[in-house]
Short mmCIF file of C-alpha atoms in Angstrom, two decimals:
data_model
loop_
_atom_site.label_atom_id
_atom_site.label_comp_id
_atom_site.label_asym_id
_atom_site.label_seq_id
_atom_site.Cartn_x
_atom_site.Cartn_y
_atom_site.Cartn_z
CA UNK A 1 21.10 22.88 -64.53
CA UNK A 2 22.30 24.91 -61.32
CA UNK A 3 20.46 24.79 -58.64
CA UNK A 4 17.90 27.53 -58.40
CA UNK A 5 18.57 30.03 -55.45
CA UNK A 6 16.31 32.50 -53.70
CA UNK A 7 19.13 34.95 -54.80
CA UNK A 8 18.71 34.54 -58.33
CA UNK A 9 17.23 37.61 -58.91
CA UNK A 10 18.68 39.66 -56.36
CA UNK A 11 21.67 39.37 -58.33
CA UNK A 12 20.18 40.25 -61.86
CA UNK A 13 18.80 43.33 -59.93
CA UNK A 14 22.41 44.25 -58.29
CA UNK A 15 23.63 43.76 -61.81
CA UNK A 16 21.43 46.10 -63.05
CA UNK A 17 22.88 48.82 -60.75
CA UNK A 18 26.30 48.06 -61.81
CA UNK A 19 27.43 45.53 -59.30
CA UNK A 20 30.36 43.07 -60.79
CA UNK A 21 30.35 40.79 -57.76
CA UNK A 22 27.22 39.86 -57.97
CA UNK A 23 27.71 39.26 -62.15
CA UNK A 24 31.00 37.27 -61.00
CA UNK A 25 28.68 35.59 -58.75
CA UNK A 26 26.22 34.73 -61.94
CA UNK A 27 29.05 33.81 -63.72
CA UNK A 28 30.56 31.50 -61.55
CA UNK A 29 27.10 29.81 -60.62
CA UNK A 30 26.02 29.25 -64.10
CA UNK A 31 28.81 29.65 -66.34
CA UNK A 32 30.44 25.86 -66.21
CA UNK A 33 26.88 24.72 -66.55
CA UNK A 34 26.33 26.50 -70.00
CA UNK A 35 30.31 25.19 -71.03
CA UNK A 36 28.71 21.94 -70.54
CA UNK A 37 25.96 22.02 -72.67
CA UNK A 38 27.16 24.06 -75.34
CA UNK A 39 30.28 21.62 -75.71
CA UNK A 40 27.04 18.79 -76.14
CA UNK A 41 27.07 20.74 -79.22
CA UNK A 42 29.96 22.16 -80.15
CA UNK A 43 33.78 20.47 -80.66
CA UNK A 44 35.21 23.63 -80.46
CA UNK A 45 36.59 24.68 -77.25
CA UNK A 46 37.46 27.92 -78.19
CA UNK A 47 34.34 28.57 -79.99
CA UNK A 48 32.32 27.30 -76.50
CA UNK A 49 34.56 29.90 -74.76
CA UNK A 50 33.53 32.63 -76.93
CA UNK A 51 29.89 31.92 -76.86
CA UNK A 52 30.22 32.04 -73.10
CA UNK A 53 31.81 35.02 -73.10
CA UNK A 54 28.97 36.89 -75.43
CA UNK A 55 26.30 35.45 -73.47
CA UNK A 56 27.65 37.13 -70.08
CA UNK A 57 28.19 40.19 -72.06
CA UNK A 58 24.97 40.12 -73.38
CA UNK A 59 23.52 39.49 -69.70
CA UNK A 60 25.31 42.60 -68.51
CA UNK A 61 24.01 44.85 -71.18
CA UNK A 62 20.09 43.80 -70.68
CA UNK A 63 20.73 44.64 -67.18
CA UNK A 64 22.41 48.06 -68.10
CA UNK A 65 19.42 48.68 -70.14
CA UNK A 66 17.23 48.38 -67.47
CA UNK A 67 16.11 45.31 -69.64
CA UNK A 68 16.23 42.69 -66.17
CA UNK A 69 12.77 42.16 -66.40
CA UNK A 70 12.79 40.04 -69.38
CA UNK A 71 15.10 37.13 -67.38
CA UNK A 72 12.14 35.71 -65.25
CA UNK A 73 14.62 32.71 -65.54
CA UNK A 74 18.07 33.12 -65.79
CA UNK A 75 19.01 29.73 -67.15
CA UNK A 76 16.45 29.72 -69.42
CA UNK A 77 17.33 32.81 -70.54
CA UNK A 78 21.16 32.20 -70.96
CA UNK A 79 20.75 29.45 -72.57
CA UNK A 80 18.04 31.22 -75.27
CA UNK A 81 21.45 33.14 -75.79
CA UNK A 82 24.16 31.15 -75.99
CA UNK A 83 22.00 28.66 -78.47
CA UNK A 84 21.57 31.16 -80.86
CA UNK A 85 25.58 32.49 -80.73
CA UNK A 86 26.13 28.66 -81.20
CA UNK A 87 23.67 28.98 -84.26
CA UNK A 88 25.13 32.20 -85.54
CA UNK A 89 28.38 31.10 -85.20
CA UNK A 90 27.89 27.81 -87.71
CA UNK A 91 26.28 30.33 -90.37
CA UNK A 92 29.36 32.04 -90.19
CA UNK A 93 31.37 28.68 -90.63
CA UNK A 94 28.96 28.05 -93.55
CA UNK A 95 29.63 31.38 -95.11
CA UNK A 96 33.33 31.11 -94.88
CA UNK A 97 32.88 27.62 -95.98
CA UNK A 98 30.69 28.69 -99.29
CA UNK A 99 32.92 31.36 -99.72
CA UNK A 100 36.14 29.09 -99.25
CA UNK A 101 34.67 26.75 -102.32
CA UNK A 102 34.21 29.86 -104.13
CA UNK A 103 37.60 30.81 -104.25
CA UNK A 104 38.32 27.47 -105.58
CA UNK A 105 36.45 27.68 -108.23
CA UNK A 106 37.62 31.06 -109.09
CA UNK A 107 41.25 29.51 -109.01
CA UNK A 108 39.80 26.45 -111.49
CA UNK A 109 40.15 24.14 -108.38
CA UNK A 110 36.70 21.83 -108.23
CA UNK A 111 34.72 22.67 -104.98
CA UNK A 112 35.11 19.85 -102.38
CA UNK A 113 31.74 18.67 -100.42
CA UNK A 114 32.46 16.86 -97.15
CA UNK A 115 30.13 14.39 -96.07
CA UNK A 116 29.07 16.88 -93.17
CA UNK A 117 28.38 19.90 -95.36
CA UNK A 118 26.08 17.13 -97.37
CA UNK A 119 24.49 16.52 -93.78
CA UNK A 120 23.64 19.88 -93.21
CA UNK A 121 22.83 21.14 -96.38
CA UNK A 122 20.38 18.43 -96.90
CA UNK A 123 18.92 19.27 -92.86
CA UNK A 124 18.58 23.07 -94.12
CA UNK A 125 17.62 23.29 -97.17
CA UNK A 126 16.02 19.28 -97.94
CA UNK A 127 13.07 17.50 -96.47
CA UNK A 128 13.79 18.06 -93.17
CA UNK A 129 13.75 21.88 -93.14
CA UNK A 130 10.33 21.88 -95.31
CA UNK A 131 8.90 19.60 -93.27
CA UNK A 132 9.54 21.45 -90.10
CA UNK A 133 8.49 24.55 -91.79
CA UNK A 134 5.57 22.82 -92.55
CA UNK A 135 4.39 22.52 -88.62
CA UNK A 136 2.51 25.14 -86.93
CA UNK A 137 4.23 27.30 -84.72
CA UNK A 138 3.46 25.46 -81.15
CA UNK A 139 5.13 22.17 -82.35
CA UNK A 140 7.96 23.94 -83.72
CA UNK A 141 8.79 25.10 -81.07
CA UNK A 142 8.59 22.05 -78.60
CA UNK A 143 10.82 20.26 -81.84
CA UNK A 144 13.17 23.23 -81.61
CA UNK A 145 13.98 23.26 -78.05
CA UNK A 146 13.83 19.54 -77.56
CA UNK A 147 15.70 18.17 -80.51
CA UNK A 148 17.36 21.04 -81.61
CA UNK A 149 18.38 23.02 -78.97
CA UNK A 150 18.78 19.67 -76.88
CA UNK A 151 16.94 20.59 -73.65
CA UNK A 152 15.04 18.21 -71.40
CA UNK A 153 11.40 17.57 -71.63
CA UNK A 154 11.34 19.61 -68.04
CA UNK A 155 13.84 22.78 -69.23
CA UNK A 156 11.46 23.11 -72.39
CA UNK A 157 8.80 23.13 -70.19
CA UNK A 158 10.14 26.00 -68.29
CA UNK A 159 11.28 27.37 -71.47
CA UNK A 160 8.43 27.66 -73.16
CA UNK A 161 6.25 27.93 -70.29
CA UNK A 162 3.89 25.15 -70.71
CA UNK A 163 3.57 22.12 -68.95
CA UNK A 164 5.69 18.93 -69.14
CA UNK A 165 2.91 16.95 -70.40
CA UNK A 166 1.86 19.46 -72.89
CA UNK A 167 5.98 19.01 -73.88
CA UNK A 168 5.40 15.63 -74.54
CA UNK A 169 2.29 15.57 -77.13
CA UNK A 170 3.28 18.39 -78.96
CA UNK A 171 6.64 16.11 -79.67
CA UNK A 172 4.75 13.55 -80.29
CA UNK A 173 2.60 15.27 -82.67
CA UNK A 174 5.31 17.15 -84.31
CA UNK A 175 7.42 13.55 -84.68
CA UNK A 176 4.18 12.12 -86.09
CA UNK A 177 4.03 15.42 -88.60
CA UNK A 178 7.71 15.47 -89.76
CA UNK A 179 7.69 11.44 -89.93
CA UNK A 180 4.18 11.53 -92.53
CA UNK A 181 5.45 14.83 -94.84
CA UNK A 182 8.97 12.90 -95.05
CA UNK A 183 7.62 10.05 -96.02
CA UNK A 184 4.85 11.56 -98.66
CA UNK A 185 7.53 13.47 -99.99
CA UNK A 186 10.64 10.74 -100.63
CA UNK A 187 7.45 9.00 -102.12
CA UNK A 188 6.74 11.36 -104.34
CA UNK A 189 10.14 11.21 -105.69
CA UNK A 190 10.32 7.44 -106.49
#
């Protein structure tokens, strides 16, 4: 993560009165940072580009808003961002994909299934999603920003604004959680 300045928020403020150096100052502090960790998750170059892209934008317009005060931390906050345009952007891929094997059909061709779209079908809709489901809110979140979102024990921390230990046994419980309803369940079906 970029190193925290004492300028941080100086610049959030001067963007929020319309100042463009100090958002190309933002953007060149942070920006290459967020490229790297979105391309952690994402293949796509292009796509990574984008995300960057809508995350700035969306920066700029908070700040027009006179919405500034909600970015206590700035990385934290762009990354809150940019993980959900990541996340938006595979739905879309699913829905073009679902409405790809659609159109097959429709033309009498059989659907294909790739061994991916298996993968992530089964994590969204199969034991994994009702098990996470399943945990209360405090542990999903810790689960969401460590596994899923990828961020260290010490960004969720900041994240979520709770202490690095408390990080740490809430994954611990949650692992514990998702490992027993996994197992109970795939029992269940033998």
């Amino acid at each position: 993560m970029p190193g925290r300045s004492a300028s941080t928020s100086d610049l959030v403020a001067a963007i929020a009165d319309g100042d463009r150096r100090s958002f190309e100052l933002l953007y060149r502090q942070y920006a290459p940072w967020l490229v790297a960790r979105l391309r952690h998750r994402c293949a796509d170059a292009a796509q990574v580009d984008d995300i960057v892209q809508e995350t700035f934008v969306a920066l700029w317009r908070a700040c027009a808003e006179a919405r500034q005060n909600e970015i206590r931390d700035i990385a934290g906050w762009l990354w809150r961002v940019a993980s959900r345009r990541l996340v938006d952007a595979a739905r879309a891929g699913g829905a073009r994909s679902r409405l790809h094997r659609a159109l097959r059909q429709v033309r009498g061709k059989p659907p294909e299934r790739s061994a991916e779209d298996q993968v992530l079908a089964d994590a969204e809709f199969g034991d994994v999603h009702d098990a996470m489901a399943r945990l209360p809110p405090d542990l999903r979140d810790v689960v969401q920003a460590t596994v899923l979102d990828g961020l260290s024990t010490r960004e969720a921390s900041e994240l979520l604004r709770i202490p690095p230990g408390t990080v740490k046994t809430r994954a611990m419980r949650a692992k514990a959680r998702l490992r027993d309803h996994i197992q109970q369940v795939r029992g269940q079906d033998t």
